Amino acid sequence: MIQFDKNRELEMAINNLICSMVDMDDYVTAILNYTEKVLTPQKEKELIEILKKYHVPHDSLKFNLKRLTENPYFRDIKLDKVATETVKYQTITIKKRTLMSMNFHQPLGKYLFHQHPIGYFEKDIDMPVLTEDGSVWMSPAISELESMQAGIEKGVGKCLTMGLGIGFLPYLWLQKDNVESVTIVEINQDIIDLFEKYIRPQFKTDKKLEIIHGDAFDYYNEKFLNQFDYVYLDFWESSGDGLGFYTRLMQIKRDFPHVDFWIEDSMLYDVKYIVAPYLYAVYAGDSITEFIASMDGDLRELAKKVNRYFKARNDVIRTEDELLGIIHDKDVLRAILAQ
Ligand SMILES: C[S@@+](CC[C@H](N)C(=O)[O-])C[C@H]1O[C@@H](n2cnc3c(N)ncnc32)[C@H](O)[C@@H]1O
């Protein structure tokens, strides 16, 4: 079992970790009153005070519209002709100064506080949206674009993605001189048909773009993945459904150096939010059985995995750096999930 040297530095570090989780909760509750609403100058002042209180940067609230309008996909690909039995096109107008989430989670500070960057545009903006049963199915939204930026930049040579969607990532890869070809694994034939009929004809490229109809899990193996220079997996909608898929992938294999996972950091935060209170309980000598029993559903399963992982370790943690090294170590978090 992992052990702790009882000292002042470690005690403060563990307390700071837990406090940062509590702060996080308070912060989210405080800003919820402002998101998805038009931010009047008065409301903006109030919001800035909240952001300052939690040390969240507030100089970028006014989001540069060009990041969206000059994005090649947003500029070149028109979705207005899309009409299938289930999926329909709609334009939605985002009113100027509407406060929105601009990206997925970004860590802030060395403990467990993080932010989902928020901001607004200074002009009304028309967004193309594909809807299914009246709710948004897919859209080249700013948060998608921002959260995929690293994967877009890392694309090189022969690229592979799993999850076609509206072909946003493939299009942006194909714009890059250093990308030779793009292959996509997609499970849903309707999505492939929609793409072939309405979207692919607008892709102005001579490069190879191949779509394989299949399940990502059947292709997540060394032999297949090693045919590519860079792989970006993106077949989940959010961190909610993503963690389950990501866990299954980690159970198969977790150390492909050329494979990245969309919003991996967001998904791993859920794991960190169990690891931190677990280590607190170990440090304090609390009952681990009770700790696990206090969790519900999937979180309980996760807590059991965390316990199994740390029971098998026999090192002694002495400093804050060692503690944070564990909490933020991707290999540790992946190994916990892989069990
Ligand atoms: C969030 S979208 C991907 C967005 C896409 N990256 C883009 O750039 O537009 C998720 C896609 O993954 C597909 N998908 C879901 N489960 C899958 C699986 N097991 N294997 C392959 N594709 C899957 C869905 O049908 C959907 O097209």
XYZ file of C-alpha atoms and ligand atoms in Angstrom:
366
model
C 0.000 0.000 0.000
C 1.223 3.509 -0.816
C 2.309 5.324 2.337
C 2.788 8.901 3.472
C 5.455 10.465 5.591
C 3.475 12.597 8.041
C 4.885 16.087 7.734
C 3.662 19.667 7.548
C 4.422 20.121 3.837
C 2.425 17.054 2.839
C -0.451 17.878 5.123
C -0.751 21.346 3.562
C -0.491 19.929 0.059
C -3.257 17.392 0.647
C -5.477 20.047 2.195
C -4.794 22.415 -0.704
C -5.797 19.717 -3.169
C -9.123 19.173 -1.450
C -9.700 22.942 -1.083
C -9.106 23.420 -4.807
C -11.907 20.899 -5.494
C -14.245 22.808 -3.191
C -13.264 26.129 -4.844
C -13.979 24.556 -8.192
C -17.480 23.663 -7.124
C -18.140 27.177 -5.798
C -16.715 28.769 -8.936
C -18.891 26.699 -11.283
C -21.996 27.550 -9.246
C -21.099 31.260 -9.316
C -20.591 31.533 -13.073
C -23.602 29.400 -13.968
C -25.768 32.510 -13.479
C -23.990 34.192 -16.371
C -23.413 31.506 -19.013
C -25.661 31.210 -22.070
C -27.021 34.703 -21.308
C -26.374 38.117 -22.812
C -23.729 39.800 -20.699
C -24.670 43.423 -20.038
C -21.749 45.731 -19.117
C -22.961 45.606 -15.507
C -23.065 41.782 -15.527
C -19.626 41.725 -17.110
C -18.259 43.764 -14.206
C -19.790 41.318 -11.726
C -18.431 38.363 -13.668
C -14.922 39.841 -13.777
C -15.017 40.176 -9.998
C -15.856 36.460 -9.737
C -13.085 35.532 -12.159
C -10.598 37.675 -10.211
C -11.648 36.024 -6.950
C -10.782 32.616 -8.373
C -7.680 33.841 -10.272
C -9.243 32.958 -13.622
C -7.816 35.078 -16.483
C -10.429 37.568 -17.673
C -8.564 39.494 -20.380
C -9.870 37.183 -23.116
C -13.620 37.412 -22.498
C -14.101 39.195 -25.839
C -13.405 36.362 -28.221
C -11.871 37.252 -31.566
C -14.561 36.463 -34.135
C -11.888 35.786 -36.737
C -10.878 32.598 -34.934
C -14.221 31.244 -36.055
C -14.902 33.037 -39.343
C -11.375 32.505 -40.669
C -11.348 28.842 -39.787
C -11.093 27.014 -43.145
C -13.949 24.609 -42.348
C -16.307 27.370 -41.231
C -15.321 29.428 -44.301
C -15.372 26.731 -47.014
C -17.880 24.032 -46.074
C -21.573 24.800 -46.318
C -23.960 22.471 -44.579
C -27.175 24.205 -45.665
C -28.182 21.540 -48.200
C -28.000 18.692 -45.673
C -31.381 17.043 -45.270
C -31.760 13.368 -44.373
C -34.628 11.529 -42.725
C -33.274 12.321 -39.286
C -30.735 15.144 -39.640
C -31.706 18.680 -40.665
C -29.839 21.925 -41.218
C -30.620 25.036 -39.238
C -28.936 28.384 -38.765
C -28.885 29.591 -35.211
C -27.993 33.155 -34.367
C -25.817 33.630 -31.355
C -26.637 37.088 -30.051
C -23.724 39.426 -29.461
C -22.307 39.329 -25.935
C -23.832 35.913 -25.170
C -21.468 34.247 -22.713
C -20.454 30.805 -23.969
C -18.040 28.039 -23.214
C -15.163 28.519 -25.661
C -13.154 25.422 -24.888
C -13.051 22.323 -22.767
C -11.263 22.217 -19.463
C -7.939 23.993 -18.888
C -5.987 23.434 -15.660
C -5.292 26.475 -13.531
C -2.646 26.337 -10.848
C -0.920 23.248 -9.538
C -3.821 21.680 -7.643
C -7.214 20.631 -9.039
C -8.820 23.920 -9.947
C -9.564 24.293 -13.653
C -11.663 26.414 -15.929
C -13.718 25.977 -19.059
C -12.733 29.176 -20.860
C -15.757 31.412 -21.367
C -16.249 34.393 -23.625
C -18.488 36.211 -26.050
C -18.465 37.666 -29.544
C -19.073 41.378 -29.998
C -21.335 40.825 -33.011
C -24.305 38.549 -33.680
C -23.055 35.405 -35.374
C -24.900 32.876 -37.517
C -23.841 29.308 -36.767
C -24.571 26.359 -39.044
C -26.061 23.572 -36.959
C -27.177 20.060 -37.855
C -30.085 18.989 -35.689
C -31.571 15.609 -34.923
C -35.029 15.473 -33.301
C -34.812 19.206 -32.713
C -31.575 19.213 -30.728
C -28.072 20.034 -31.918
C -26.412 16.973 -33.439
C -23.222 18.541 -34.768
C -21.858 21.992 -35.465
C -18.421 23.482 -36.160
C -18.649 25.182 -32.754
C -15.851 27.248 -31.332
C -15.279 24.870 -28.406
C -14.816 21.939 -30.838
C -12.349 23.926 -32.843
C -10.348 25.136 -29.864
C -10.288 21.753 -28.140
C -8.975 20.019 -31.286
C -6.261 22.564 -31.969
C -3.384 20.456 -30.647
C -4.536 17.429 -32.668
C -4.845 19.553 -35.809
C -1.338 20.914 -35.334
C 0.218 17.515 -34.621
C -1.260 15.959 -37.779
C 1.562 14.849 -40.065
C 2.128 12.385 -42.944
C -0.491 9.633 -42.969
C -3.180 10.629 -40.451
C -5.922 8.499 -38.957
C -8.970 9.504 -36.967
C -11.864 7.433 -35.638
C -15.248 9.198 -35.683
C -16.173 11.086 -38.891
C -18.881 13.498 -37.655
C -18.987 16.386 -40.135
C -15.379 15.829 -41.192
C -14.115 18.887 -39.382
C -10.753 17.476 -38.254
C -10.104 15.649 -41.563
C -10.678 18.874 -43.517
C -8.317 20.879 -41.337
C -5.638 18.171 -41.588
C -5.982 18.121 -45.379
C -5.259 21.878 -45.482
C -1.789 21.237 -44.065
C 1.166 20.837 -46.446
C 2.788 18.261 -44.170
C -0.281 15.964 -44.206
C -0.179 13.350 -46.950
C -3.456 11.454 -46.487
C -6.347 11.034 -44.051
C -8.088 7.803 -43.093
C -11.240 7.705 -40.964
C -12.939 4.804 -39.182
C -16.672 5.493 -38.742
C -19.261 3.122 -37.300
C -22.446 4.718 -38.662
C -23.223 4.185 -42.365
C -25.787 7.048 -42.314
C -23.078 9.474 -41.282
C -20.810 8.201 -44.050
C -23.647 8.593 -46.601
C -24.402 12.129 -45.419
C -20.716 13.016 -45.668
C -20.317 11.490 -49.143
C -23.396 13.255 -50.516
C -23.113 16.739 -49.021
C -19.679 17.325 -47.568
C -16.970 15.424 -49.470
C -17.835 17.185 -52.799
C -16.833 20.459 -51.101
C -13.432 19.137 -49.983
C -11.112 20.687 -52.555
C -8.105 18.382 -52.272
C -6.156 15.904 -54.364
C -4.973 14.050 -51.293
C -6.236 10.594 -50.372
C -9.247 10.634 -48.016
C -10.367 7.120 -47.134
C -13.354 6.176 -44.980
C -13.533 2.728 -43.427
C -16.950 1.644 -42.204
C -16.244 -0.109 -38.906
C -16.013 -0.014 -35.132
C -13.057 1.893 -33.653
C -12.409 -0.942 -31.201
C -11.816 -3.398 -34.049
C -9.093 -1.119 -35.398
C -7.415 -0.110 -32.150
C -4.472 -2.468 -32.451
C -0.758 -2.151 -33.062
C -0.758 -3.587 -36.568
C -3.374 -1.147 -37.871
C -2.324 1.968 -35.934
C 1.331 1.579 -36.856
C 0.477 2.137 -40.513
C -0.046 5.818 -39.641
C 2.226 8.668 -38.608
C -0.345 10.320 -36.353
C -3.654 9.142 -34.875
C -6.344 11.214 -33.132
C -9.295 9.398 -31.594
C -12.496 11.371 -31.317
C -15.565 9.177 -31.329
C -17.236 10.505 -28.183
C -19.454 13.559 -27.665
C -18.088 14.890 -24.370
C -16.122 13.821 -21.310
C -19.360 12.226 -20.016
C -19.555 9.379 -22.541
C -15.847 9.719 -23.383
C -14.456 8.321 -20.141
C -16.136 4.938 -20.722
C -14.757 4.656 -24.267
C -11.335 5.916 -23.195
C -11.237 3.376 -20.338
C -11.936 0.537 -22.803
C -9.135 1.783 -25.043
C -6.705 1.956 -22.113
C -7.605 -1.622 -21.204
C -6.542 -2.696 -24.687
C -3.292 -0.707 -24.907
C -2.191 2.585 -23.431
C 1.260 3.438 -24.717
C 1.086 4.236 -28.408
C 3.400 7.240 -28.710
C 1.693 8.574 -31.846
C -1.928 8.322 -30.652
C -3.846 11.163 -28.951
C -7.363 11.303 -27.532
C -9.761 14.255 -27.849
C -10.324 16.067 -24.483
C -8.180 13.503 -22.671
C -7.273 16.006 -19.937
C -10.951 16.686 -19.216
C -11.676 12.967 -18.953
C -8.693 12.383 -16.672
C -9.904 15.095 -14.315
C -12.755 12.813 -13.306
C -10.119 10.293 -12.257
C -8.090 12.926 -10.392
C -11.237 13.909 -8.511
C -11.369 10.396 -7.053
C -7.611 9.948 -6.592
C -7.243 13.119 -4.489
C -9.910 12.337 -1.836
C -8.764 8.704 -1.833
C -5.180 9.740 -1.001
C -6.569 12.167 1.580
C -8.397 9.240 3.219
C -5.206 7.139 3.190
C -3.208 10.026 4.665
C -5.798 10.667 7.366
C -6.119 6.947 8.169
C -9.838 6.965 7.288
C -11.690 3.800 6.341
C -11.172 3.038 2.637
C -14.166 0.714 2.661
C -16.351 3.608 3.773
C -14.742 5.895 1.208
C -15.621 3.481 -1.588
C -19.107 2.870 -0.212
C -19.770 6.639 -0.213
C -19.525 6.701 -4.018
C -22.348 5.947 -6.439
C -22.441 3.885 -9.637
C -19.520 4.395 -12.025
C -17.642 6.479 -9.460
C -17.668 3.558 -7.050
C -16.150 1.319 -9.720
C -13.532 3.983 -10.328
C -12.815 4.264 -6.583
C -12.304 0.478 -6.448
C -9.798 0.703 -9.285
C -7.970 3.553 -7.549
C -7.777 1.435 -4.393
C -6.504 -1.619 -6.280
C -3.834 0.464 -7.974
C -2.515 2.130 -4.805
C -2.673 -1.076 -2.753
C -0.209 -2.585 -5.222
C 2.276 0.281 -4.771
C 4.644 0.304 -1.848
C 6.427 3.629 -2.117
C 6.418 6.364 0.508
C 5.287 9.889 -0.465
C 7.274 12.573 1.357
C 6.857 15.873 -0.467
C 4.239 17.986 -2.230
C 6.055 17.478 -5.541
C 5.845 13.715 -5.142
C 2.143 13.922 -4.323
C 1.341 16.217 -7.271
C 3.569 14.077 -9.466
C 1.202 11.165 -8.843
C -2.045 13.125 -9.171
C -1.082 14.698 -12.489
C 0.815 11.769 -13.999
C -1.019 10.634 -17.136
C 0.654 7.211 -16.986
C -0.614 6.666 -13.429
C -4.158 7.741 -14.354
C -4.153 5.575 -17.463
C -2.842 2.612 -15.464
C -5.664 3.065 -12.919
C -8.275 2.960 -15.683
C -6.618 0.056 -17.490
C -7.240 -2.405 -14.652
C -18.010 13.855 -32.067
S -18.232 13.059 -33.605
C -16.653 13.263 -34.308
C -16.430 14.639 -34.876
C -15.346 14.646 -35.930
N -14.041 14.458 -35.336
C -15.315 15.893 -36.765
O -14.211 16.425 -36.932
O -16.341 16.340 -37.254
C -18.300 11.383 -33.147
C -18.399 10.398 -34.317
O -17.959 9.116 -33.859
C -18.763 8.109 -34.435
N -18.636 6.904 -33.592
C -19.245 6.623 -32.411
N -18.841 5.424 -31.931
C -17.938 4.933 -32.808
C -17.155 3.748 -32.864
N -17.221 2.820 -31.894
N -16.326 3.573 -33.912
C -16.233 4.492 -34.903
N -16.963 5.644 -34.909
C -17.801 5.870 -33.875
C -20.139 8.748 -34.458
O -20.992 8.080 -35.344
C -19.785 10.190 -34.884
O -19.719 10.307 -36.276
